[in-house]
Coordinates of C-alpha atoms and ligand atoms in Angstrom, one line a residue:
M1 CA 23.9 3.7 37.0
Q2 CA 24.1 7.3 38.1
P3 CA 21.0 9.4 37.3
T4 CA 22.4 12.5 35.7
D5 CA 19.7 14.9 34.9
P6 CA 16.1 14.3 36.1
H7 CA 14.8 15.5 32.7
F8 CA 17.1 13.1 30.9
E9 CA 16.0 10.3 33.2
A10 CA 12.4 11.3 32.5
L11 CA 13.1 11.1 28.7
L12 CA 14.6 7.6 29.2
I13 CA 11.5 6.5 31.1
Y14 CA 9.3 7.9 28.4
L15 CA 11.2 5.9 25.7
K16 CA 10.9 2.8 27.8
E17 CA 7.2 3.2 28.4
S18 CA 6.1 4.4 25.0
R19 CA 8.3 2.3 22.8
G20 CA 9.7 -0.5 25.0
F21 CA 13.3 0.6 24.5
D22 CA 15.1 0.5 27.8
F23 CA 18.2 2.7 27.7
M24 CA 18.4 2.9 31.5
G25 CA 21.4 0.5 31.6
Y26 CA 23.4 2.3 28.9
K27 CA 26.4 4.4 29.8
R28 CA 25.0 7.8 30.5
S29 CA 27.8 9.9 29.1
S30 CA 27.9 8.5 25.6
L31 CA 24.1 8.0 25.6
M32 CA 23.5 11.7 26.5
R33 CA 26.0 12.8 23.9
R34 CA 24.2 10.9 21.2
V35 CA 20.8 12.1 22.3
N36 CA 22.1 15.7 22.4
R37 CA 23.4 15.3 18.9
R38 CA 20.0 14.3 17.7
M39 CA 18.4 17.1 19.7
G40 CA 20.6 19.6 17.9
Q41 CA 19.5 18.2 14.6
V42 CA 15.8 18.8 15.3
G43 CA 16.4 22.0 17.2
A44 CA 15.3 20.9 20.7
A45 CA 17.0 22.9 23.4
T46 CA 16.2 20.8 26.5
F47 CA 15.4 17.2 27.2
Q48 CA 11.8 18.3 28.0
D49 CA 11.5 20.0 24.6
Y50 CA 12.8 16.9 23.0
T51 CA 10.3 14.7 24.9
D52 CA 7.5 17.0 23.7
Y53 CA 9.0 16.8 20.2
L54 CA 8.9 13.0 20.3
Q55 CA 5.3 13.0 21.4
V56 CA 4.3 15.1 18.5
H57 CA 6.6 13.4 15.9
P58 CA 6.4 9.6 16.2
D59 CA 8.8 9.2 13.3
E60 CA 11.5 10.8 15.4
F61 CA 11.8 7.6 17.5
A62 CA 13.4 5.7 14.5
A63 CA 15.8 8.6 13.9
L64 CA 16.8 8.7 17.6
F65 CA 17.3 5.0 17.8
N66 CA 19.5 5.1 14.7
T67 CA 21.6 7.7 16.4
V68 CA 21.8 5.9 19.8
L69 CA 22.2 2.4 18.6
I70 CA 25.6 2.4 17.0
N71 CA 25.6 -0.3 14.4
V72 CA 29.1 -0.1 13.0
T73 CA 30.2 -3.6 11.9
A74 CA 32.2 -5.4 9.4
F75 CA 32.9 -8.9 8.0
F76 CA 35.9 -10.5 9.8
R77 CA 36.1 -7.5 12.1
D78 CA 39.4 -7.8 13.9
T79 CA 40.7 -10.4 11.4
D80 CA 43.4 -11.7 13.8
A81 CA 40.8 -12.6 16.4
W82 CA 38.7 -14.5 13.8
S83 CA 41.7 -16.5 12.7
Y84 CA 42.6 -17.4 16.2
L85 CA 39.0 -18.3 17.0
S86 CA 38.8 -20.6 14.0
K87 CA 42.0 -22.4 14.5
E88 CA 42.6 -22.4 18.2
V89 CA 39.1 -22.6 19.5
L90 CA 36.5 -23.9 17.0
E91 CA 38.6 -26.6 15.5
P92 CA 39.1 -28.4 18.8
L93 CA 35.6 -27.6 19.9
L94 CA 34.1 -29.2 16.8
A95 CA 36.5 -32.1 17.0
A96 CA 35.2 -32.8 20.5
K97 CA 31.7 -33.0 19.4
P98 CA 30.0 -36.1 17.9
D99 CA 29.9 -35.8 14.1
D100 CA 26.2 -35.4 13.8
S101 CA 25.6 -33.3 16.9
P102 CA 24.0 -29.9 16.3
I103 CA 26.1 -26.7 16.5
R104 CA 24.4 -23.7 17.9
V105 CA 25.8 -20.3 17.5
W106 CA 24.5 -16.9 18.7
S107 CA 25.5 -13.5 17.3
A108 CA 24.1 -11.1 19.9
G109 CA 23.9 -7.5 18.7
C110 CA 24.4 -8.6 15.1
A111 CA 23.6 -5.2 13.5
S112 CA 23.3 -5.6 9.7
G113 CA 24.5 -9.3 9.7
E114 CA 28.2 -9.2 8.8
E115 CA 29.2 -10.9 12.0
A116 CA 26.6 -13.7 11.6
Y117 CA 27.7 -14.4 8.0
T118 CA 31.4 -14.3 9.0
L119 CA 30.5 -17.0 11.6
A120 CA 28.8 -19.0 8.8
I121 CA 31.8 -18.8 6.6
V122 CA 34.2 -19.8 9.3
L123 CA 32.1 -22.8 10.3
A124 CA 31.4 -23.8 6.8
E125 CA 35.1 -23.7 6.1
L126 CA 35.8 -26.0 9.1
L127 CA 32.9 -28.4 8.7
G128 CA 32.4 -28.5 4.9
L129 CA 29.2 -27.2 3.3
E130 CA 27.1 -30.3 3.8
A131 CA 27.9 -30.8 7.4
F132 CA 27.4 -27.1 7.9
K133 CA 24.0 -27.1 6.4
E134 CA 23.0 -30.1 8.4
R135 CA 24.4 -29.2 11.8
V136 CA 24.8 -25.5 12.2
K137 CA 22.2 -23.0 13.4
I138 CA 23.3 -19.4 13.7
Y139 CA 20.9 -17.2 15.7
A140 CA 21.5 -13.6 15.0
T141 CA 19.7 -11.1 17.1
D142 CA 19.6 -7.4 17.7
I143 CA 17.3 -4.8 19.3
D144 CA 17.1 -2.8 16.1
E145 CA 14.5 -4.1 13.6
E146 CA 15.8 -1.9 10.8
Q147 CA 19.2 -3.5 11.1
L148 CA 17.7 -6.9 11.3
N149 CA 15.8 -6.3 8.0
E150 CA 19.0 -5.2 6.4
A151 CA 20.7 -8.4 7.7
R152 CA 17.9 -10.6 6.3
Q153 CA 18.5 -9.2 2.9
A154 CA 22.1 -10.6 3.1
T155 CA 23.2 -8.3 0.3
Y156 CA 26.2 -6.1 0.6
G157 CA 28.2 -3.6 -1.5
D158 CA 31.8 -3.7 -2.7
R159 CA 32.9 -1.7 0.3
E160 CA 31.6 -4.1 2.8
L161 CA 32.9 -7.1 0.9
E162 CA 36.4 -5.7 0.9
A163 CA 36.9 -7.2 4.4
V164 CA 36.2 -10.7 3.1
P165 CA 39.2 -12.6 1.8
P166 CA 38.7 -12.8 -2.0
D167 CA 38.6 -16.6 -2.2
L168 CA 35.9 -16.7 0.5
A169 CA 34.0 -13.8 -1.1
E170 CA 34.1 -15.8 -4.3
R171 CA 32.8 -19.0 -2.7
Y172 CA 30.2 -17.5 -0.4
F173 CA 28.7 -14.5 -2.2
E174 CA 26.9 -14.3 -5.5
A175 CA 26.8 -11.1 -7.5
S176 CA 23.3 -9.6 -7.6
N177 CA 22.3 -6.3 -9.2
G178 CA 25.7 -4.8 -8.6
R179 CA 25.8 -6.0 -5.1
F180 CA 26.8 -9.3 -3.4
A181 CA 24.4 -11.7 -1.9
F182 CA 25.4 -14.4 0.7
R183 CA 24.8 -17.9 -0.7
K184 CA 21.2 -18.9 -0.4
D185 CA 21.8 -22.5 0.6
L186 CA 23.9 -21.4 3.6
R187 CA 21.7 -18.4 4.3
R188 CA 19.0 -20.8 5.5
S189 CA 21.1 -21.7 8.5
V190 CA 21.2 -18.1 9.7
I191 CA 18.1 -17.1 11.7
F192 CA 17.5 -13.4 12.5
G193 CA 15.3 -12.2 15.3
R194 CA 14.7 -9.4 17.7
N195 CA 16.2 -9.8 21.1
D196 CA 16.8 -7.2 23.7
L197 CA 19.8 -8.2 25.7
V198 CA 18.5 -6.2 28.7
R199 CA 15.0 -7.5 28.8
D200 CA 14.6 -10.7 26.8
A201 CA 15.5 -14.2 27.8
P202 CA 18.7 -15.6 26.3
I203 CA 18.8 -18.3 23.6
S204 CA 19.9 -21.6 25.1
R205 CA 22.4 -24.4 24.6
I206 CA 24.8 -22.3 22.6
D207 CA 28.3 -23.6 21.6
L208 CA 29.7 -20.3 20.4
L209 CA 28.3 -16.9 21.4
A210 CA 29.6 -13.8 19.7
C211 CA 28.6 -10.6 21.5
R212 CA 30.9 -8.1 20.1
N213 CA 31.1 -4.4 20.5
T214 CA 27.8 -4.3 22.1
L215 CA 28.4 -4.8 25.8
M216 CA 30.6 -1.7 25.9
Y217 CA 27.6 0.6 25.5
F218 CA 26.1 -0.6 28.8
N219 CA 27.1 0.5 32.3
A220 CA 28.9 -2.0 34.6
E221 CA 25.8 -3.2 36.3
T222 CA 23.9 -3.9 33.1
Q223 CA 27.0 -5.5 31.6
A224 CA 27.2 -7.8 34.7
T225 CA 23.5 -8.8 34.2
I226 CA 24.0 -9.5 30.5
L227 CA 27.1 -11.5 31.1
G228 CA 25.1 -13.6 33.7
R229 CA 22.6 -14.3 31.0
L230 CA 25.2 -15.0 28.3
H231 CA 26.7 -17.5 30.7
F232 CA 23.3 -19.0 31.1
A233 CA 22.9 -19.3 27.3
L234 CA 26.1 -21.2 26.8
R235 CA 26.5 -25.0 27.0
D236 CA 29.2 -26.2 29.4
E237 CA 32.5 -25.5 27.7
G238 CA 30.7 -23.0 25.4
V239 CA 32.8 -20.1 24.0
L240 CA 32.1 -16.4 24.4
F241 CA 33.6 -14.1 21.8
L242 CA 33.7 -10.4 22.8
G243 CA 34.8 -7.3 21.0
K244 CA 38.4 -6.0 21.1
A245 CA 37.6 -3.1 23.3
E246 CA 35.6 -5.0 25.8
M247 CA 36.9 -6.2 29.2
L248 CA 35.3 -8.8 31.5
L249 CA 35.6 -6.6 34.5
S250 CA 33.3 -8.6 36.6
H251 CA 31.9 -12.1 36.5
T252 CA 35.4 -13.6 36.1
T253 CA 33.9 -16.5 38.0
L254 CA 31.5 -17.1 35.1
F255 CA 34.1 -17.2 32.3
S256 CA 37.7 -18.2 32.1
P257 CA 39.9 -16.6 29.4
V258 CA 40.9 -18.7 26.4
D259 CA 42.7 -15.7 24.9
L260 CA 42.4 -12.5 26.8
K261 CA 43.9 -10.4 24.1
R262 CA 41.3 -11.6 21.5
R263 CA 38.6 -11.5 24.1
I264 CA 37.8 -15.2 23.8
F265 CA 36.4 -16.9 27.0
R266 CA 35.2 -20.3 28.0
R267 CA 32.1 -20.8 30.1
V268 CA 32.9 -21.9 33.6
P269 CA 30.4 -24.6 34.4
R270 CA 28.0 -23.8 37.3
P271 CA 25.6 -26.2 38.9
Y272 CA 22.6 -24.8 37.1
A273 CA 19.7 -26.9 36.4
R274 CA 19.4 -27.5 32.7
P275 CA 18.5 -24.3 31.0
G276 CA 15.9 -26.3 29.2
L277 CA 13.9 -25.4 32.3
T278 CA 12.9 -22.3 30.5
F279 CA 14.3 -22.6 27.1
T280 CA 12.9 -26.0 26.4
D281 CA 14.6 -29.0 25.0
T282 CA 12.7 -28.9 21.8
P283 CA 13.9 -31.8 19.7
E284 CA 16.0 -30.7 16.9
T285 CA 14.1 -30.6 13.6
D286 CA 15.1 -30.0 10.1
N287 CA 13.5 -26.6 10.3
Q288 CA 15.5 -25.0 13.1
A289 CA 14.0 -21.7 12.2
I290 CA 10.7 -22.9 13.6
T291 CA 12.5 -24.1 16.8
G292 CA 14.0 -20.6 17.2
E293 CA 10.7 -19.0 16.6
L294 CA 9.1 -21.3 19.2
D295 CA 11.8 -20.5 21.7
R296 CA 11.1 -16.8 21.2
L297 CA 7.4 -17.4 21.4
R298 CA 7.7 -19.3 24.7
D299 CA 10.1 -16.7 26.1
E300 CA 7.7 -13.9 25.0
A301 CA 4.7 -15.7 26.4
F302 CA 6.5 -16.0 29.8
A303 CA 7.7 -12.4 29.6
A304 CA 4.2 -11.2 28.8
S305 CA 2.4 -13.3 31.4
P306 CA -0.1 -11.3 33.4
L307 CA 1.3 -13.0 36.5
A308 CA 4.5 -11.6 38.1
Q309 CA 6.7 -14.6 37.9
L310 CA 10.3 -15.8 38.2
T311 CA 12.0 -19.1 37.9
L312 CA 14.9 -20.4 40.0
T313 CA 17.4 -23.0 39.1
S314 CA 17.7 -26.0 41.3
D315 CA 20.6 -24.3 43.2
G316 CA 18.6 -21.2 43.7
Q317 CA 19.9 -18.9 40.9
V318 CA 17.4 -16.6 39.2
A319 CA 16.8 -18.2 35.8
T320 CA 13.9 -16.1 34.3
T321 CA 12.0 -13.0 35.2
N322 CA 9.1 -11.4 33.5
R323 CA 7.7 -7.9 32.9
Q324 CA 5.0 -8.0 35.6
L325 CA 7.7 -9.0 38.1
E326 CA 9.8 -6.0 37.1
K327 CA 6.8 -3.8 37.4
L328 CA 5.8 -5.1 40.8
F329 CA 9.1 -5.7 42.5
G330 CA 11.8 -4.1 40.3
V331 CA 13.4 -7.5 39.7
T332 CA 14.6 -7.5 36.1
S333 CA 16.4 -9.7 33.7
R334 CA 19.5 -8.1 35.0
D335 CA 19.0 -10.2 38.1
I336 CA 19.2 -13.4 36.1
G337 CA 22.1 -15.5 37.3
R338 CA 22.0 -13.9 40.8
P339 CA 21.3 -16.1 43.8
F340 CA 17.6 -15.6 44.7
R341 CA 18.5 -15.3 48.4
D342 CA 20.4 -12.0 47.6
L343 CA 17.2 -10.4 46.3
D344 CA 15.0 -8.4 48.6
L345 CA 12.1 -10.3 47.1
S346 CA 13.3 -13.5 48.8
F347 CA 12.2 -12.1 52.1
R348 CA 9.9 -9.2 51.3
P349 CA 6.9 -8.9 51.3
V350 CA 7.0 -12.4 52.6
E351 CA 9.8 -14.8 53.6
L352 CA 9.9 -17.0 50.5
R353 CA 13.2 -18.8 51.1
R354 CA 11.7 -21.4 53.4
Y355 CA 8.7 -21.9 51.0
V356 CA 11.1 -22.5 48.1
E357 CA 13.1 -25.0 50.2
Q358 CA 9.9 -26.7 51.4
A359 CA 8.4 -26.9 47.9
Q360 CA 11.6 -28.4 46.6
L361 CA 11.9 -30.9 49.5
E362 CA 8.3 -32.0 49.5
R363 CA 7.9 -31.7 45.8
R364 CA 4.5 -30.0 46.1
V365 CA 3.0 -26.7 45.2
L366 CA 2.8 -24.3 48.2
R367 CA 0.5 -21.3 48.4
V368 CA 0.9 -18.2 50.5
A369 CA -2.4 -16.4 50.7
D370 CA -3.2 -12.8 51.7
V371 CA 0.3 -11.3 51.4
D372 CA 0.0 -7.5 51.9
F373 CA 2.3 -5.4 49.7
Q374 CA 2.7 -1.7 49.4
R375 CA 2.7 -0.8 45.7
G376 CA 3.5 2.9 45.7
A377 CA 0.8 4.6 47.6
E378 CA -1.5 1.7 47.2
Q379 CA -1.8 -1.3 49.5
I380 CA -2.5 -4.5 47.5
S381 CA -3.0 -8.2 48.3
L382 CA -1.0 -11.0 46.7
E383 CA -1.3 -14.7 46.5
V384 CA 2.1 -16.4 46.0
Q385 CA 2.4 -19.8 44.5
V386 CA 5.7 -21.7 44.8
T387 CA 5.9 -24.7 42.3
P388 CA 8.8 -27.1 42.1
L389 CA 9.7 -28.2 38.6
A390 CA 10.7 -31.8 38.0
G391 CA 12.2 -33.4 34.9
A392 CA 10.9 -36.5 33.3
D393 CA 13.3 -38.6 35.5
G394 CA 11.9 -36.9 38.6
S395 CA 15.0 -34.8 39.2
L396 CA 14.5 -31.3 40.4
L397 CA 14.9 -28.7 37.6
G398 CA 14.1 -25.7 39.6
T399 CA 11.2 -23.7 41.1
T400 CA 8.8 -21.1 39.8
I401 CA 7.4 -18.4 42.0
A402 CA 4.2 -16.7 40.8
F403 CA 2.6 -13.6 42.4
Q404 CA -1.0 -13.1 41.6
E405 CA -2.7 -9.8 42.6
V406 CA -5.9 -10.7 44.5
T407 CA -6.7 -7.2 45.8
A408 CA -9.9 -7.0 43.7
S409 CA -11.0 -10.5 44.4
R410 CA -10.2 -10.1 48.1
R411 CA -12.2 -6.8 48.1
L412 CA -15.0 -8.5 46.2
K413 CA -14.9 -11.3 48.8
Y414 CA -15.1 -8.8 51.6
E415 CA -17.9 -6.9 49.8
L416 CA -19.7 -10.2 49.2
E417 CA -19.5 -11.1 52.8
Q418 CA -20.8 -7.6 53.8
A419 CA -23.5 -7.9 51.2
N420 CA -24.4 -11.4 52.5
Q421 CA -24.6 -10.1 56.1
Q422 CA -26.8 -7.2 54.9
L423 CA -28.9 -9.6 53.0
E424 CA -29.3 -11.8 56.1
T425 CA -30.3 -8.8 58.2
A426 CA -32.6 -7.6 55.5
Y427 CA -34.0 -11.2 55.3
E428 CA -34.6 -11.3 59.1
E429 CA -36.2 -7.9 59.0
L430 CA -38.3 -9.1 56.1
Q431 CA -39.3 -12.2 58.0
S432 CA -40.3 -10.2 61.1
T433 CA -42.2 -7.7 58.8
N434 CA -43.8 -10.7 57.2
E435 CA -44.8 -12.1 60.6
E436 CA -46.1 -8.7 61.6
L437 CA -48.0 -8.5 58.3
E438 CA -49.4 -12.0 58.9
T439 CA -50.6 -11.0 62.4
T440 CA -52.1 -7.8 61.0
N441 CA -53.6 -9.9 58.3
E442 CA -55.2 -12.2 60.8
E443 CA -56.4 -9.2 62.7
L444 CA -57.8 -7.8 59.6
Q445 CA -59.4 -11.1 58.7
S446 CA -61.1 -11.3 62.1
T447 CA -62.1 -7.7 61.8
V448 CA -63.5 -8.5 58.4
E449 CA -65.3 -11.5 59.9
E450 CA -66.7 -9.3 62.6
L451 CA -67.7 -6.8 60.0
E452 CA -69.3 -9.5 58.0
T453 CA -71.2 -10.7 61.1
T454 CA -72.2 -7.1 61.9
N455 CA -73.2 -6.7 58.3
E456 CA -75.3 -9.8 58.4
E457 CA -76.9 -8.6 61.6
L458 CA -77.5 -5.2 60.1
Q459 CA -79.0 -7.0 57.1
S460 CA -81.3 -9.0 59.2
T461 CA -82.1 -5.9 61.3
N462 CA -82.8 -4.1 58.0
E463 CA -85.0 -6.9 56.9
E464 CA -86.8 -6.8 60.2
L465 CA -87.1 -3.1 59.9
E466 CA -88.4 -3.5 56.4
T467 CA -90.9 -6.0 57.6
M468 CA -91.9 -3.7 60.5
N469 CA -92.1 -0.9 58.0
E470 CA -94.3 -2.9 55.9
E471 CA -96.4 -3.8 58.9
L472 CA -96.5 -0.2 60.0
Q473 CA -97.4 0.8 56.5
S474 CA -100.3 -1.6 56.5
T475 CA -101.2 -0.5 60.1
N476 CA -101.0 3.0 58.9
D477 CA -103.2 2.1 56.0
E478 CA -105.7 0.5 58.4
L479 CA -105.5 3.5 60.7
Q480 CA -106.0 5.7 57.7
N481 CA -109.1 3.7 56.9
I482 CA -110.3 3.8 60.5
N483 CA -109.5 7.5 60.5
D484 CA -111.5 7.9 57.3
Q485 CA -114.3 5.9 58.8
L486 CA -114.0 7.9 62.0
H487 CA -114.1 11.1 59.9
A488 CA -117.1 9.8 58.2
S489 CA -118.7 8.7 61.5
G490 CA -117.6 12.0 63.1
A491 CA -119.3 13.9 60.3
Q492 CA -122.4 11.8 60.7
L493 CA -122.1 12.4 64.5
D494 CA -121.6 16.1 64.0
Q495 CA -124.6 16.0 61.7
A496 CA -126.6 14.1 64.2
N497 CA -125.4 16.3 67.0
G498 CA -126.2 19.4 65.0
F499 CA -129.6 18.0 64.3
L500 CA -130.1 17.1 67.9
E501 CA -129.0 20.5 69.0
T502 CA -131.2 22.1 66.5
V503 CA -134.1 19.9 67.8
L504 CA -133.2 20.7 71.5
A505 CA -132.8 24.4 70.7
S506 CA -136.0 24.5 68.9
M507 CA -137.9 22.9 71.8
E508 CA -140.1 25.3 73.9
A509 CA -139.2 23.4 77.0
G510 CA -135.9 23.4 78.8
V511 CA -134.1 20.1 78.3
A512 CA -131.2 18.5 80.2
V513 CA -129.7 15.2 79.5
V514 CA -127.8 13.4 82.3
D515 CA -125.7 10.3 82.3
P516 CA -126.4 7.4 84.7
D517 CA -124.4 9.3 87.4
L518 CA -126.6 12.3 86.9
R519 CA -123.8 14.4 85.4
V520 CA -125.2 16.9 82.9
R521 CA -124.4 16.0 79.4
M522 CA -126.6 18.4 77.5
W523 CA -128.2 21.7 78.5
N524 CA -130.3 23.4 75.8
R525 CA -130.9 27.1 75.1
R526 CA -134.3 27.2 76.7
A527 CA -132.8 25.7 79.9
E528 CA -130.2 28.6 79.8
D529 CA -133.0 31.1 79.3
L530 CA -135.0 29.6 82.2
W531 CA -132.3 29.1 84.8
G532 CA -129.4 31.3 83.8
P533 CA -126.2 29.1 83.7
R534 CA -124.9 28.6 80.2
S535 CA -124.5 25.1 78.7
T536 CA -120.6 25.3 79.1
E537 CA -121.0 26.0 82.8
V538 CA -123.4 23.1 83.4
V539 CA -122.1 20.2 81.3
G540 CA -120.3 17.8 83.6
Q541 CA -121.9 19.1 86.8
H542 CA -124.0 16.8 88.9
F543 CA -127.5 17.6 88.1
L544 CA -128.8 17.5 91.7
N545 CA -126.0 19.9 92.7
L546 CA -127.0 22.6 90.2
D547 CA -127.7 25.9 91.9
I548 CA -130.8 26.9 89.9
G549 CA -134.4 28.0 90.8
L550 CA -135.7 24.4 90.5
P551 CA -136.3 22.6 93.8
I552 CA -133.7 20.0 93.1
E553 CA -134.5 18.0 96.3
R554 CA -137.9 17.1 94.9
L555 CA -136.4 16.0 91.6
G556 CA -134.0 13.5 93.1
P557 CA -136.6 10.8 93.8
V558 CA -138.2 11.3 90.5
L559 CA -135.0 11.0 88.6
R560 CA -134.0 7.9 90.4
A561 CA -137.4 6.3 89.9
A562 CA -137.2 7.1 86.2
M563 CA -133.8 5.6 86.0
G564 CA -134.7 2.6 88.1
P565 CA -134.6 -0.9 86.5
D566 CA -138.2 -0.8 85.6
G567 CA -138.5 3.0 85.3
T568 CA -140.3 4.1 82.2
G569 CA -140.8 7.8 83.0
E570 CA -141.9 10.1 85.8
E571 CA -143.4 13.5 85.8
V572 CA -143.7 16.1 88.6
A573 CA -145.0 19.7 88.7
V574 CA -143.0 22.0 90.9
E575 CA -142.9 25.7 91.7
A576 CA -139.6 27.2 90.8
V577 CA -137.9 30.6 90.5
N578 CA -136.6 31.5 87.0
R579 CA -133.5 33.4 86.3
R580 CA -135.3 36.7 86.6
G581 CA -136.5 35.8 90.1
R582 CA -140.1 35.1 89.1
T583 CA -141.9 32.2 90.5
I584 CA -143.1 29.9 87.9
N585 CA -144.8 26.6 87.6
V586 CA -142.7 24.0 86.0
R587 CA -143.7 20.5 84.9
V588 CA -140.6 18.3 85.0
A589 CA -140.7 15.0 83.0
C590 CA -137.9 12.6 83.6
T591 CA -137.5 9.9 80.9
P592 CA -134.9 7.2 81.1
L593 CA -132.5 7.0 78.1
R594 CA -131.9 3.4 77.1
R595 CA -130.0 1.9 74.3
R596 CA -132.1 -0.2 72.1
D597 CA -129.2 -2.0 70.4
G598 CA -127.3 -2.4 73.7
G599 CA -129.6 -4.7 75.6
N600 CA -131.6 -1.8 76.9
R601 CA -128.7 -0.6 78.8
L602 CA -129.3 2.7 80.8
E603 CA -127.5 5.6 79.2
G604 CA -128.9 8.3 81.5
A605 CA -132.1 10.3 81.5
I606 CA -133.8 13.2 79.7
I607 CA -135.2 15.9 81.9
V608 CA -137.7 18.1 80.2
M609 CA -138.7 21.3 82.1
E610 CA -141.8 22.9 80.7
V611 CA -143.2 26.1 82.1
G612 CA -146.9 26.0 83.0
S613 CA -149.3 28.3 81.3
A614 CA -150.7 30.1 84.5
E615 CA -147.4 31.8 85.1
P616 CA -145.6 33.5 82.1
V617 CA -141.9 33.3 82.2
Ligands
SAM1 C1 28.4 -1.7 17.3 S1 27.2 -2.8 16.9 C2 28.0 -4.3 16.9 C3 27.8 -5.2 15.7 C4 28.6 -6.4 15.7 N1 28.4 -7.2 16.9 C5 30.1 -6.1 15.6 O1 30.8 -6.2 16.5 O2 30.5 -5.7 14.5 C6 26.2 -2.8 18.3 C7 24.8 -3.4 18.1 O3 24.2 -3.7 19.4 C8 22.8 -3.4 19.2 N2 22.3 -3.2 20.5 C9 22.3 -2.1 21.3 N3 21.5 -2.3 22.4 C10 21.1 -3.6 22.3 C11 20.3 -4.4 23.2 N4 19.8 -3.9 24.3 N5 20.0 -5.7 22.8 C12 20.5 -6.2 21.7 N6 21.2 -5.4 20.8 C13 21.5 -4.2 21.1 C14 22.8 -2.3 18.3 O4 21.5 -2.2 17.7 C15 23.9 -2.5 17.4 O5 23.4 -3.1 16.2

C-alpha cells in the first residue's frame, strides 16, 4: 500500500472515520481514478476541496461509493466456469457429504444478487428442490447496502435474465410486473447481509465460497489478508471460486488449484482450532436466517467490544481482531491467519508469547498488570488478560488476549492514595489541634474556675462592704445625731458662755477663773481694765506667774487654801498697782469651783478682785 498523495490519504481517512468505509486497502490507481471522476462531476478541483464538499453534502457519500464500488455482475458470469464448477467440483463434493448434512455457501461481494441466485440454481439442479430447501444456506454479503437491498428484491429485468439459460429461467423465475422474480420458496434459502471483507469477521464452516471480481480491487497486502480469512471461513476441503481475472499470487499454501483457468481452488487444511471458536457451532435450525443473524451479531459484538481483543487459534494463528485492537495497536482483520508471533504485538508493549504458552499449558487465566504503552503522545497503562479457551471435551480451542486501558483507574488509585495520605496528615493535624484545644479548654476551665472563685470572693467582699456600708451608714446616722446633739449642746453652751461672759463683763469686779492647776481659764473685761493684759494674752497662763500689779506671792496661800479639800472660800485685801500705775486697794476673794453633779470634784477657783472705795481706780 503506497501512499500516493497526502491529501488523497487524508480523504480516505476521513471516509473511514466518518462513514466506516475503509478504502485504504484498495488499489490506489483505480481508486484515485474513480474518485477523480466523481470529483469532476461535482466540480471539486482538489482532494481537499472534495473533502470539504463531502462535509457539506452528506448525500455525496452514496454517490461516491456508487462510483468507487464497482458492482457489475451477471447471472452465470463466465458460463464455462459455472459449468465446470457444477459438474467437476460440486457434484463430487455433494456426493461426499452425508445426505442430510447442511450445505453452506457464501457469495462474498454479491452486488445485486445475480451470483447468489446462480449458486442457488446450480445447487437446486444438483440436489433437487426439496433437498435444496432443506440443506442449503447461501449467505450473500456485500459492503454496499444499496446493492444488498436490490438483491433482496430478487427481481430482474429482461436484460439481466438473458444470461440465464431459458429452461432455468423458466423454472426459477416468475414473471412479476414486467420483470422476473426469483422463486419465493427457494429465495428463503438465500440470506443477504452486510459484511466488509476488510474489517468484518468471516462466516464460518463454508462448503463453497464464491468471491468473484471483488478481490481484484484490493492491493496485494489486503488481498492476502482477505484470502487468509476466506481460508478460515471454509471447511476442510471447502472450495473457493474466484473471478476470471483474479490470480492467487500469494497464499498458495492456503489453497490448491482445482482448476486454475477457472479460478477454482480447494482449501488446504491447516491445523487451526475449530473456527467455531469465534463463529460458534450454533446448532442448525430450520431458520438458518436467524443463525446467520446471530453469527453476525456475535461478530459485531466482538468487533465493537470496548476492550482491545484478539483471539488466537490453538496453534497460534490470529483468528479474530476487533476495532479497539486496531485503534490501539494497528492490528487489523488483515492480520487474521498470520502467526501471532510474527506481530509486533506479541512482544511489545509486553512479551506476550510466554504468557500465551503458559496460559495454554496451565489452562488458567493470566493477568499482566501495569503495562505502560505509548499511545501517540500519550503514555497509558494497560492490563492484559490472557485466557485459554477450552472446548466441552477439555481440548484447547485457542486463546483470547484482552487489553484493558486502566490509565484512569490507575491515576484514580494514585490520587486516592495521595488523598488518603493527605487525609491522614490532616487527621493527625486535626488530632493535635484537638489536643491543643483540649488543653486550652482545660486551661480556660481552670481560669473560669479561678474567675468563679474570684467572683465569689468579690461577691462576699461586696457583701461585707455592703454590710460595712450599712454599718457606716448607721454610725454616720448616729454621728449625725450626736453631731446634732452636740450642735444643740454647743448652742446651749454658747448661750451659757455668752450669758456667763455677759455676767462677768457686767460685774464691777475683776474676775479670773483658774483650773485646778491654777491656769487661767477666764479673764473678764474689768480684770483687763484693772491690770492691762487682754483675756487672749492671759488665758492658759499660770495665774501665779502673771506679771500684773497684784502681789501674787500673797495670793498663792489664799488660793491653795481655798482650793484645799475643805476649802470653802478665802478673802484677802492687798495693795496693788493698777495698769495706770496707781496704787489701789484690792479685796481678793478666792472661791473654790466644785461640781455639784460630779461628787463635789474641784474644777478650779474663781478669783474676784474688787477695788476698795478709798482709792479710785
Ligand atoms: C464487481 S462486483 C462483483 C459482483 C459479483 N461477485 C460478480 O462477480 O459478478 C464487486 C463487489 O464487491 C463489493 N465490495 C467492494 N469492497 C468490498 C468490501 N470491502 N467488502 C465486501 N464487498 C465489497 C462491491 O460493493 C461490489 O458489489
